[in-house]
């Protein structure tokens, strides 16, 4: 019997013992998607035939004793800005509605080699620009805990699919919190690895110095298993590094005695919802009871993270999105007068409002007369923020704080006020600016039953410490085991 709410590793173990079949597991999740995803809209495309064909291949490997990975045969899905050869990769945009990449992303190849069964591609904010998964050209994704609310973004589909039991684990991307914030909103566990730890080859770029692919799953143990597969240097990505390549799953001990945990007091000031604050501090208290040493400290540079992040990200996005001109690939306007008008019409019709807003902002901060005043200054602030983290890690093994100032917002709230959406990234963007690893785990619920997530921030390549801390916390609590109730529109 297939248990849709069990962990990826638990299912993988049962597949290895041949208690259940790979086709049976894939079929159960595909049936779940068919029945439930019309409400949630986590998926943009589902590859039913390919998934069953793949399931049969992996079953043969398992039967022959050739499947080494503990995740072999486990059904999963990928955010729709990560390339899969010959299959749709839309980035949630009209611009790439019909794009089929001629190659696989490195993470896709590594998962394939580990025996993953890919079910489909997941909904996202257009070109990963947003915090709600409402800017998707193909329609908004909804939070499985309450379908009147957003799942967060831009990896909203990736978090929602795990929360709704429509995948055992997923891959998302995180430029300024796009894995961690939706995990907080959807009550699942997610990791943004250190910049360079996981290859970005085949990830459609938003902001190249900030983007990072990472896993989303039900618990930290599953994250460790997925990271073991996808981590490591890649000759196709010059920014990737040798991070020790693996050993995350076997390194989990559940022992946090003597661990030094720093709590940035500036993360708990004005704008943070009281219920979120209470649950996050309760998580710190639980770690303290388990033997960790918890201490507050000031980190004032955090207030400059939002402006620095949006200047840098928009500047890089402007450059990366210039390739979509209606000539080589992507959407092309049907009516235009000349070459310049082709560019204008294709980009005006192919991009959504949020993407165009960030392109305009990026062009402004890079323009003559404003480069020094904005972009150069933002890079200087980025260096100062990294320096402040370096200083903090001289005292602490990891930092602990909220992932988002509130629980999941109502659909439409952020779109009416883009600045409010940007400010919602206050606790996550500095991690990307400094290139650090960050993990979010469920730590409770607010008065409306909506999930709250606690964020753990580590030293560069300190993923083992983050994963072990989250694993220990989840051994002592059961928040990560909670699942959304069916049909919550009446709440």
PDB file of N, CA, C and O in Angstrom, residues 90-96 123-130 133-137 154 206 349-356:
ATOM      1  N   UNK A  90       8.951  26.497 -18.908  1.00  0.00           N
ATOM      2  CA  UNK A  90       8.301  27.759 -19.246  1.00  0.00           C
ATOM      3  C   UNK A  90       8.701  28.931 -18.364  1.00  0.00           C
ATOM      4  O   UNK A  90       8.462  30.078 -18.710  1.00  0.00           O
ATOM      5  N   UNK A  91       9.274  28.654 -17.188  1.00  0.00           N
ATOM      6  CA  UNK A  91       9.557  29.704 -16.195  1.00  0.00           C
ATOM      7  C   UNK A  91       8.301  30.487 -15.815  1.00  0.00           C
ATOM      8  O   UNK A  91       8.380  31.634 -15.376  1.00  0.00           O
ATOM      9  N   UNK A  92       7.134  29.857 -15.989  1.00  0.00           N
ATOM     10  CA  UNK A  92       5.885  30.527 -15.642  1.00  0.00           C
ATOM     11  C   UNK A  92       5.590  31.731 -16.511  1.00  0.00           C
ATOM     12  O   UNK A  92       4.836  32.626 -16.114  1.00  0.00           O
ATOM     13  N   UNK A  93       6.147  31.769 -17.725  1.00  0.00           N
ATOM     14  CA  UNK A  93       6.052  32.960 -18.579  1.00  0.00           C
ATOM     15  C   UNK A  93       5.506  32.636 -19.960  1.00  0.00           C
ATOM     16  O   UNK A  93       5.790  31.575 -20.523  1.00  0.00           O
ATOM     17  N   UNK A  94       4.775  33.580 -20.510  1.00  0.00           N
ATOM     18  CA  UNK A  94       4.347  33.456 -21.899  1.00  0.00           C
ATOM     19  C   UNK A  94       5.560  33.437 -22.830  1.00  0.00           C
ATOM     20  O   UNK A  94       5.528  32.809 -23.886  1.00  0.00           O
ATOM     21  N   UNK A  95       6.628  34.115 -22.405  1.00  0.00           N
ATOM     22  CA  UNK A  95       7.829  34.220 -23.227  1.00  0.00           C
ATOM     23  C   UNK A  95       8.390  32.842 -23.583  1.00  0.00           C
ATOM     24  O   UNK A  95       8.915  32.627 -24.673  1.00  0.00           O
ATOM     25  N   UNK A  96       8.276  31.868 -22.667  1.00  0.00           N
ATOM     26  CA  UNK A  96       8.832  30.534 -22.896  1.00  0.00           C
ATOM     27  C   UNK A  96       7.744  29.452 -22.912  1.00  0.00           C
ATOM     28  O   UNK A  96       8.030  28.289 -22.644  1.00  0.00           O
ATOM     29  N   UNK A 123       4.687  24.977 -10.765  1.00  0.00           N
ATOM     30  CA  UNK A 123       4.305  26.375 -10.921  1.00  0.00           C
ATOM     31  C   UNK A 123       5.266  27.295 -10.170  1.00  0.00           C
ATOM     32  O   UNK A 123       5.843  26.920  -9.147  1.00  0.00           O
ATOM     33  N   UNK A 124       5.379  28.522 -10.655  1.00  0.00           N
ATOM     34  CA  UNK A 124       6.327  29.472 -10.074  1.00  0.00           C
ATOM     35  C   UNK A 124       5.971  30.887 -10.506  1.00  0.00           C
ATOM     36  O   UNK A 124       5.261  31.095 -11.493  1.00  0.00           O
ATOM     37  N   UNK A 125       6.460  31.863  -9.757  1.00  0.00           N
ATOM     38  CA  UNK A 125       6.364  33.240 -10.216  1.00  0.00           C
ATOM     39  C   UNK A 125       7.154  33.392 -11.507  1.00  0.00           C
ATOM     40  O   UNK A 125       8.212  32.772 -11.679  1.00  0.00           O
ATOM     41  N   UNK A 126       6.660  34.207 -12.415  1.00  0.00           N
ATOM     42  CA  UNK A 126       7.288  34.365 -13.719  1.00  0.00           C
ATOM     43  C   UNK A 126       8.766  34.708 -13.590  1.00  0.00           C
ATOM     44  O   UNK A 126       9.132  35.682 -12.937  1.00  0.00           O
ATOM     45  N   UNK A 127       9.611  33.891 -14.208  1.00  0.00           N
ATOM     46  CA  UNK A 127      11.073  34.036 -14.144  1.00  0.00           C
ATOM     47  C   UNK A 127      11.559  34.174 -12.707  1.00  0.00           C
ATOM     48  O   UNK A 127      12.557  34.834 -12.430  1.00  0.00           O
ATOM     49  N   UNK A 128      10.844  33.562 -11.784  1.00  0.00           N
ATOM     50  CA  UNK A 128      11.198  33.530 -10.348  1.00  0.00           C
ATOM     51  C   UNK A 128      11.112  34.911  -9.701  1.00  0.00           C
ATOM     52  O   UNK A 128      11.698  35.130  -8.642  1.00  0.00           O
ATOM     53  N   UNK A 129      10.355  35.822 -10.302  1.00  0.00           N
ATOM     54  CA  UNK A 129      10.255  37.184  -9.785  1.00  0.00           C
ATOM     55  C   UNK A 129       8.934  37.367  -9.051  1.00  0.00           C
ATOM     56  O   UNK A 129       7.906  37.693  -9.648  1.00  0.00           O
ATOM     57  N   UNK A 130       8.969  37.137  -7.741  1.00  0.00           N
ATOM     58  CA  UNK A 130       7.778  37.279  -6.922  1.00  0.00           C
ATOM     59  C   UNK A 130       7.895  36.445  -5.668  1.00  0.00           C
ATOM     60  O   UNK A 130       8.780  35.589  -5.553  1.00  0.00           O
ATOM     61  N   UNK A 133       3.833  33.293  -6.050  1.00  0.00           N
ATOM     62  CA  UNK A 133       3.445  32.428  -7.171  1.00  0.00           C
ATOM     63  C   UNK A 133       2.115  32.868  -7.763  1.00  0.00           C
ATOM     64  O   UNK A 133       1.328  32.058  -8.250  1.00  0.00           O
ATOM     65  N   UNK A 134       1.883  34.167  -7.735  1.00  0.00           N
ATOM     66  CA  UNK A 134       0.713  34.744  -8.404  1.00  0.00           C
ATOM     67  C   UNK A 134       1.072  35.389  -9.734  1.00  0.00           C
ATOM     68  O   UNK A 134       0.182  35.693 -10.524  1.00  0.00           O
ATOM     69  N   UNK A 135       2.374  35.629  -9.988  1.00  0.00           N
ATOM     70  CA  UNK A 135       2.748  36.285 -11.241  1.00  0.00           C
ATOM     71  C   UNK A 135       2.927  35.293 -12.380  1.00  0.00           C
ATOM     72  O   UNK A 135       3.295  35.665 -13.486  1.00  0.00           O
ATOM     73  N   UNK A 136       2.683  34.012 -12.139  1.00  0.00           N
ATOM     74  CA  UNK A 136       2.755  32.989 -13.183  1.00  0.00           C
ATOM     75  C   UNK A 136       1.758  33.306 -14.296  1.00  0.00           C
ATOM     76  O   UNK A 136       0.579  33.576 -14.033  1.00  0.00           O
ATOM     77  N   UNK A 137       2.210  33.240 -15.540  1.00  0.00           N
ATOM     78  CA  UNK A 137       1.340  33.491 -16.689  1.00  0.00           C
ATOM     79  C   UNK A 137       0.222  32.457 -16.772  1.00  0.00           C
ATOM     80  O   UNK A 137      -0.861  32.734 -17.293  1.00  0.00           O
ATOM     81  N   UNK A 154       9.345  32.370  -4.984  1.00  0.00           N
ATOM     82  CA  UNK A 154       8.786  31.987  -6.266  1.00  0.00           C
ATOM     83  C   UNK A 154       8.592  30.484  -6.443  1.00  0.00           C
ATOM     84  O   UNK A 154       7.939  30.035  -7.371  1.00  0.00           O
ATOM     85  N   UNK A 206      17.856  34.156 -13.179  1.00  0.00           N
ATOM     86  CA  UNK A 206      17.215  35.404 -12.761  1.00  0.00           C
ATOM     87  C   UNK A 206      18.337  36.374 -12.387  1.00  0.00           C
ATOM     88  O   UNK A 206      18.608  37.335 -13.109  1.00  0.00           O
ATOM     89  N   UNK A 349       4.650  41.977 -24.942  1.00  0.00           N
ATOM     90  CA  UNK A 349       3.591  40.975 -24.874  1.00  0.00           C
ATOM     91  C   UNK A 349       4.050  39.698 -24.165  1.00  0.00           C
ATOM     92  O   UNK A 349       3.236  38.991 -23.565  1.00  0.00           O
ATOM     93  N   UNK A 350       5.336  39.395 -24.248  1.00  0.00           N
ATOM     94  CA  UNK A 350       5.848  38.137 -23.711  1.00  0.00           C
ATOM     95  C   UNK A 350       6.115  38.157 -22.217  1.00  0.00           C
ATOM     96  O   UNK A 350       6.020  37.121 -21.553  1.00  0.00           O
ATOM     97  N   UNK A 351       6.454  39.326 -21.668  1.00  0.00           N
ATOM     98  CA  UNK A 351       6.742  39.451 -20.244  1.00  0.00           C
ATOM     99  C   UNK A 351       5.538  39.990 -19.490  1.00  0.00           C
ATOM    100  O   UNK A 351       4.802  40.830 -19.994  1.00  0.00           O
ATOM    101  N   UNK A 352       5.377  39.532 -18.240  1.00  0.00           N
ATOM    102  CA  UNK A 352       4.323  40.047 -17.373  1.00  0.00           C
ATOM    103  C   UNK A 352       4.749  41.332 -16.673  1.00  0.00           C
ATOM    104  O   UNK A 352       5.901  41.772 -16.769  1.00  0.00           O
ATOM    105  N   UNK A 353       3.828  41.911 -15.916  1.00  0.00           N
ATOM    106  CA  UNK A 353       4.046  43.217 -15.308  1.00  0.00           C
ATOM    107  C   UNK A 353       5.208  43.215 -14.308  1.00  0.00           C
ATOM    108  O   UNK A 353       6.020  44.145 -14.287  1.00  0.00           O
ATOM    109  N   UNK A 354       5.300  42.188 -13.463  1.00  0.00           N
ATOM    110  CA  UNK A 354       6.357  42.181 -12.453  1.00  0.00           C
ATOM    111  C   UNK A 354       7.737  42.075 -13.098  1.00  0.00           C
ATOM    112  O   UNK A 354       8.691  42.722 -12.656  1.00  0.00           O
ATOM    113  N   UNK A 355       7.858  41.254 -14.133  1.00  0.00           N
ATOM    114  CA  UNK A 355       9.130  41.115 -14.836  1.00  0.00           C
ATOM    115  C   UNK A 355       9.504  42.446 -15.485  1.00  0.00           C
ATOM    116  O   UNK A 355      10.662  42.895 -15.391  1.00  0.00           O
ATOM    117  N   UNK A 356       8.547  43.098 -16.122  1.00  0.00           N
ATOM    118  CA  UNK A 356       8.834  44.388 -16.770  1.00  0.00           C
ATOM    119  C   UNK A 356       9.216  45.440 -15.736  1.00  0.00           C
ATOM    120  O   UNK A 356      10.092  46.281 -15.984  1.00  0.00           O
TER     121      UNK A 356
END
